Short mmCIF file of C-alpha atoms and ligand atoms in Angstrom, two decimals:
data_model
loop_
_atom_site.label_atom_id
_atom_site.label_comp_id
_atom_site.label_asym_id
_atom_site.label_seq_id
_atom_site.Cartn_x
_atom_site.Cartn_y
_atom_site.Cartn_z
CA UNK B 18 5.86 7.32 22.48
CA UNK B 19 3.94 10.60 21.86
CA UNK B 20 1.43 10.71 19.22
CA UNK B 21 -0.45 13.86 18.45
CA UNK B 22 -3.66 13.94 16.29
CA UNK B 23 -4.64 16.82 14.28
CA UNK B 24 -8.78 16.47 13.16
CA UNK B 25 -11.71 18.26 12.30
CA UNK B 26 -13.52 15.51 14.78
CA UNK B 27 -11.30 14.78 17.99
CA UNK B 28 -14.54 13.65 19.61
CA UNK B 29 -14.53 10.41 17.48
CA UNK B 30 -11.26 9.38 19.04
CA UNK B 31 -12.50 9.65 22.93
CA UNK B 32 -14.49 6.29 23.27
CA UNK B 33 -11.66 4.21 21.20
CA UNK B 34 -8.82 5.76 23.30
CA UNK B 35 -10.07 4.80 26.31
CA UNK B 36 -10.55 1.30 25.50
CA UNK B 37 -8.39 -1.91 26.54
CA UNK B 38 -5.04 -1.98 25.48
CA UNK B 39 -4.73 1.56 24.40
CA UNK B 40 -6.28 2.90 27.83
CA UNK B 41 -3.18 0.17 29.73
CA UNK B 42 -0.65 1.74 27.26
CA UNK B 43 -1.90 5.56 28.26
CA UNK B 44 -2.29 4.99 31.93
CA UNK B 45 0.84 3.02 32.11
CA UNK B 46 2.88 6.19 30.41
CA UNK B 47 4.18 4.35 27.79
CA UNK B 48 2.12 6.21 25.73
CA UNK B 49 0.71 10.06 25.60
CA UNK B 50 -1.98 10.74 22.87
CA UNK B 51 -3.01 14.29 22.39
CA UNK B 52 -5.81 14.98 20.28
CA UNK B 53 -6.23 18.77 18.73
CA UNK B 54 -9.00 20.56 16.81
CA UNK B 55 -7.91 21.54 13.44
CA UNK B 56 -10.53 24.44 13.59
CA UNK B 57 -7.95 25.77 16.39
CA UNK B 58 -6.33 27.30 13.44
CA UNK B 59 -8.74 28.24 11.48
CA UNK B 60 -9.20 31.68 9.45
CA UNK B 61 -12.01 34.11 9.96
CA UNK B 62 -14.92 34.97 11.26
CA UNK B 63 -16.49 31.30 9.80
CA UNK B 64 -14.13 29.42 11.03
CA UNK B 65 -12.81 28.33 8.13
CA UNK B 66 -10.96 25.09 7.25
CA UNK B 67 -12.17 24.30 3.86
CA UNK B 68 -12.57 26.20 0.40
CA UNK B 69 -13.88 25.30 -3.14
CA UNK B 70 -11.42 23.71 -5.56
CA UNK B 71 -9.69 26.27 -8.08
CA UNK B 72 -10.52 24.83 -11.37
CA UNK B 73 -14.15 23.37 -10.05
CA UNK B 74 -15.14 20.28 -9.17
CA UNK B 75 -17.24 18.70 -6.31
CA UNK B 76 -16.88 18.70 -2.45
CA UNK B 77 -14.51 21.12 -0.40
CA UNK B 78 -10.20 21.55 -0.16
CA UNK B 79 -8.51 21.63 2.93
CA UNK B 80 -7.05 25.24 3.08
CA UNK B 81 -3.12 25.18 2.99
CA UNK B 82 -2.48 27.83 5.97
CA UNK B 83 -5.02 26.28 8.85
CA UNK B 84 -3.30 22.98 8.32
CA UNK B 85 0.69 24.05 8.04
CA UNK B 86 0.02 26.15 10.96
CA UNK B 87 -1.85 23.64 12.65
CA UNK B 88 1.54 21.10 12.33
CA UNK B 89 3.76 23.41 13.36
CA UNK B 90 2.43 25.06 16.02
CA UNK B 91 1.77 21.32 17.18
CA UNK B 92 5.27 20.18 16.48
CA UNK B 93 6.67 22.97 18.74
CA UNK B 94 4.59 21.65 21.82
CA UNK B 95 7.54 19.09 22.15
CA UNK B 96 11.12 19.33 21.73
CA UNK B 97 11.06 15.87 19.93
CA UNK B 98 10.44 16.50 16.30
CA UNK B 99 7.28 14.08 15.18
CA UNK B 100 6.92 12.04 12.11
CA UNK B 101 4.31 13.69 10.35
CA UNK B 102 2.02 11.13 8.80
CA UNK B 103 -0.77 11.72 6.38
CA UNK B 104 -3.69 9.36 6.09
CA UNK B 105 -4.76 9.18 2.57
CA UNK B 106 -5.75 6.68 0.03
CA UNK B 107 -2.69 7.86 -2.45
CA UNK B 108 -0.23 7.20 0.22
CA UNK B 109 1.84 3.94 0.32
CA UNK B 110 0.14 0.86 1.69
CA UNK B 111 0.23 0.21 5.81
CA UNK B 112 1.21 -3.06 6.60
CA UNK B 113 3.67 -4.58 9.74
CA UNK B 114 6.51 -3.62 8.34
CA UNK B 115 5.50 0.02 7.99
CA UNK B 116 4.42 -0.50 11.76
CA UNK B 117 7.50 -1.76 12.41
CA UNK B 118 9.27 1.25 11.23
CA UNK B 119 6.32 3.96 12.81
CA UNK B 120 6.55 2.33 16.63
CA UNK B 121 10.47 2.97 16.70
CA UNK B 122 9.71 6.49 16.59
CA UNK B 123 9.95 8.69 19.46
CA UNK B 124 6.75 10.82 18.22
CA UNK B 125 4.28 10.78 15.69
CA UNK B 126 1.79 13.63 14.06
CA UNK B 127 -1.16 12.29 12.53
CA UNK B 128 -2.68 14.13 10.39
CA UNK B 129 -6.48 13.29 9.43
CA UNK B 130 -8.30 15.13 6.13
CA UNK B 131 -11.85 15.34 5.43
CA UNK B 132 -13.33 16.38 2.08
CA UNK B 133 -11.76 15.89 -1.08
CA UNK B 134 -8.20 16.08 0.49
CA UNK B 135 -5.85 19.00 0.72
CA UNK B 136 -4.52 21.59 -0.86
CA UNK B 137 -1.40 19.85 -2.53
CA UNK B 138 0.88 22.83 -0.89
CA UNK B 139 0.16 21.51 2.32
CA UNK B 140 2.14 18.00 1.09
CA UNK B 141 4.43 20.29 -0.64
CA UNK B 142 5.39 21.95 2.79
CA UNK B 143 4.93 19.26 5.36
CA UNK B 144 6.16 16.24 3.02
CA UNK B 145 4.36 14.14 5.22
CA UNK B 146 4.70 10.05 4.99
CA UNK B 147 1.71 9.45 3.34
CA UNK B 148 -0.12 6.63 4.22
CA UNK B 149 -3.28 4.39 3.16
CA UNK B 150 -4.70 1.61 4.86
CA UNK B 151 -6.17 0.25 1.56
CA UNK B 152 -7.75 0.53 -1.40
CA UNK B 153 -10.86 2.14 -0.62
CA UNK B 154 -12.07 5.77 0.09
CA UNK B 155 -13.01 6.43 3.67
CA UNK B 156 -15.20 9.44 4.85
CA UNK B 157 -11.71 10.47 6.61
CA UNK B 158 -8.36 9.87 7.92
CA UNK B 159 -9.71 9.16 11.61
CA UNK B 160 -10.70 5.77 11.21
CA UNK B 161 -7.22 5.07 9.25
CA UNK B 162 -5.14 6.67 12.05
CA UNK B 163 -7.35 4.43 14.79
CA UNK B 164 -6.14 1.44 12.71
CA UNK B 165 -2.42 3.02 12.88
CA UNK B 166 -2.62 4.02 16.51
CA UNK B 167 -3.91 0.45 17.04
CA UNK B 168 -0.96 -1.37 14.97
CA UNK B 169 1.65 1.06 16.47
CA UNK B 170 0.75 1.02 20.29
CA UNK B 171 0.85 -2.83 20.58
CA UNK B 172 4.80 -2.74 19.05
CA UNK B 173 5.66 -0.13 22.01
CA UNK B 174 8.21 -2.04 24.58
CA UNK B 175 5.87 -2.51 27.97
CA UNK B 176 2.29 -2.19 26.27
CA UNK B 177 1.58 -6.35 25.35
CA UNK B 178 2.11 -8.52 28.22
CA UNK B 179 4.72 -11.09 27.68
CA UNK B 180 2.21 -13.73 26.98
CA UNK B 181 1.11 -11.57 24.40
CA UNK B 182 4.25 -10.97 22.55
CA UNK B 183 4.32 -9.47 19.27
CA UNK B 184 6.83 -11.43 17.77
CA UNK B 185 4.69 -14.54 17.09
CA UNK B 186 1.97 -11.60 15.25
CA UNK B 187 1.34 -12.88 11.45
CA UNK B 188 3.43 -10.35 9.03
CA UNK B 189 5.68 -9.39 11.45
CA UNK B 190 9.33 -9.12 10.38
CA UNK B 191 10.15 -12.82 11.86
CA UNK B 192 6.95 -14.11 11.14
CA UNK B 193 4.60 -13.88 7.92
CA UNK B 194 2.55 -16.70 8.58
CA UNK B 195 -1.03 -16.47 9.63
CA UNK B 196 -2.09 -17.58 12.73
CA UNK B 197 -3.14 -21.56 13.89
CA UNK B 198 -6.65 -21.97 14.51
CA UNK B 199 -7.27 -21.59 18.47
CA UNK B 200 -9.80 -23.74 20.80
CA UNK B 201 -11.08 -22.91 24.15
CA UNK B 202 -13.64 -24.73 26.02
CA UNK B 203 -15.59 -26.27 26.13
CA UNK B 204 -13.61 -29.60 24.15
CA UNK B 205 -16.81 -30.61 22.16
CA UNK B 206 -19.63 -28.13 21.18
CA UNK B 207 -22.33 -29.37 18.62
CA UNK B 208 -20.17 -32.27 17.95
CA UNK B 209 -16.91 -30.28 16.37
CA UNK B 210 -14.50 -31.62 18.81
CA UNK B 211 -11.17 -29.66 19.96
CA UNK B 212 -8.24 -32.06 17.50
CA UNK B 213 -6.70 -34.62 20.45
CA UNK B 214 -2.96 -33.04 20.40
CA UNK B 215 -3.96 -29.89 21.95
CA UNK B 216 -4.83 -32.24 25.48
CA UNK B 217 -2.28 -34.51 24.69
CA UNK B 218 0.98 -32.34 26.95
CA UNK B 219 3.23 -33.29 24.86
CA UNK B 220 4.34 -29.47 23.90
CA UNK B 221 6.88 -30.30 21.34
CA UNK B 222 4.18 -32.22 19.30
CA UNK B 223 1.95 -29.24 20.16
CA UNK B 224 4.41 -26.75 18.52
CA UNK B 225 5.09 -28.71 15.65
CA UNK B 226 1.25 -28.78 14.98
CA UNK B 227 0.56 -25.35 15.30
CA UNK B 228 3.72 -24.71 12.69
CA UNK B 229 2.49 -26.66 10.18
CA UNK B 230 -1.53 -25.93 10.42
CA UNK B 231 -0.12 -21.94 10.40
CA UNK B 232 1.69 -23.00 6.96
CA UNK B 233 -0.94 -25.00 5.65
CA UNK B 234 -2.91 -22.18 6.27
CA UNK B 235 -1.15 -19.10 4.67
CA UNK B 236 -0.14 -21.62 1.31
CA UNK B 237 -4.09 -21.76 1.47
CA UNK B 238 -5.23 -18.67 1.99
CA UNK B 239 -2.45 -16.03 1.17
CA UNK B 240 0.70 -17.85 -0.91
CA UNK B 241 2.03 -14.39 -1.34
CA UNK B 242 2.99 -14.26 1.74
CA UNK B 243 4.99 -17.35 1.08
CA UNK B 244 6.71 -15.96 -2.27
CA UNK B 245 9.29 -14.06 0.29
CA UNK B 246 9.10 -15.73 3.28
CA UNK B 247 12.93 -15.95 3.88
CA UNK B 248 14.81 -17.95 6.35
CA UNK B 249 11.55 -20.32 6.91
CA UNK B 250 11.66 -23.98 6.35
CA UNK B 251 8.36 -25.96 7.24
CA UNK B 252 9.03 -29.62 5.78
CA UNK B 253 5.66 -30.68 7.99
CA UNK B 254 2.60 -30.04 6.30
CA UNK B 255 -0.88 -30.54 7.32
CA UNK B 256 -3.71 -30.35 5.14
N1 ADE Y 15 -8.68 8.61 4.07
C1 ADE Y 15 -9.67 8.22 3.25
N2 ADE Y 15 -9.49 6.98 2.82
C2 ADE Y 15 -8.33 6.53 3.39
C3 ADE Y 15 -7.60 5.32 3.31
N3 ADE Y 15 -8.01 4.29 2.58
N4 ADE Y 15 -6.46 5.23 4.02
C4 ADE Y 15 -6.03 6.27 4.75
N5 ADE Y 15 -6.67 7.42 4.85
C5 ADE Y 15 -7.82 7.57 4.18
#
């Protein structure tokens, strides 16, 4: 998968990218970020991304032309058209499913806003998939499209290991339960002991454990999740 981002601040990205999983996934090919400076395009002798707001009003506008220009001039560095995403608090909510969807595409085109957004021609143009990682205003659409990057990568065939398969995630398509509570050692700390089935090797009873503590757990903590959970059955129930 190719992602490129388009930001006023590729510099943020640098220490993230070449962390953990997302440095395996880039070394191992499976996938190629390419980070470019918005200001690339920009107009005049300033440098100029950002204008007042026609009609008044606080903080700065995105100008129209740096940005359109900016996608397409980015597009046409590969022959495989990208998904242009937007990263904005008015676009529709990111959850696994939407990352579902996003990671079975070829290429992506983030596209990350400062200010008070953009110039609504720029949406008008583009029609981006605009996207929002939740109800709250960030300084930016970097942090969101880390999160998205994040989300994606680990859905991309060869990045998880298979012990770390995807499938089993909480909200994925086959699964939206949360997770079981994990132990590691040591099997007694301050007197909280690990519970006895986890050492007992009898998998099966292991299994059937962890099913019904991850039920017990989302009807606690997140019923919704439960309202449309189809094709689950979970008659054992811990509390
Ligand atoms: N930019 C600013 N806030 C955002 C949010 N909540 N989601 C995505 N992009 C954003």
């Amino acid at each position: 998968m190719r992602v490129d981002v388009l930001t006023l601040f590729p510099e943020i990205f640098s220490g993230y990218l070449g962390q953990s999983l997302l440095k395996k996934a880039i070394d191992l090919g499976r996938v190629d970020v390419q980070l470019h400076n918005l200001r690339d395009w920009a107009q005049g002798r300033h440098q100029q991304v950002d204008d007042r707001p026609y009609g008044g009003g606080p903080g700065m506008v995105m100008m129209v032309g740096p940005v359109v220009e900016a996608v397409e001039a980015v597009q046409a560095r590969d022959p495989t058209p990208a998904h242009v995403v937007l990263l904005t608090p008015q676009g529709r909510r990111l959850d696994q499913q939407v990352v579902e969807q996003l990671s079975a595409r070829p290429r992506l085109l983030l596209l990350c806003g400062r200010y008070e957004g953009f110039d609504q021609r720029v949406i008008d143009i583009l029609q981006p998939d605009e996207i929002s990682i939740g109800d709250f205003v960030l300084n930016g659409g970097e942090v969101a499209a880390m999160v998205l990057i994040d989300a994606v990568i680990r859905l991309v065939p060869g990045v998880l290991g298979h012990a770390d398969s995807a499938v089993d995630d909480s909200f994925s398509s086959g699964n939206r339960l949360l997770e079981c509570a994990q132990y590691t050692r040591p099997r007694e700390y301050r007197g909280l002991k690990i519970p006895d089935i986890l050492v007992s090797g009898d998998h099966g009873a292991i299994a059937r454990w962890r099913a019904a503590q991850s039920y017990a757990r989302t009807r606690q903590r997140r019923s919704d999740l439960l309202d449309n959970n189809q094709g689950h059955t979970h008659d054992q129930q811990v509390d």
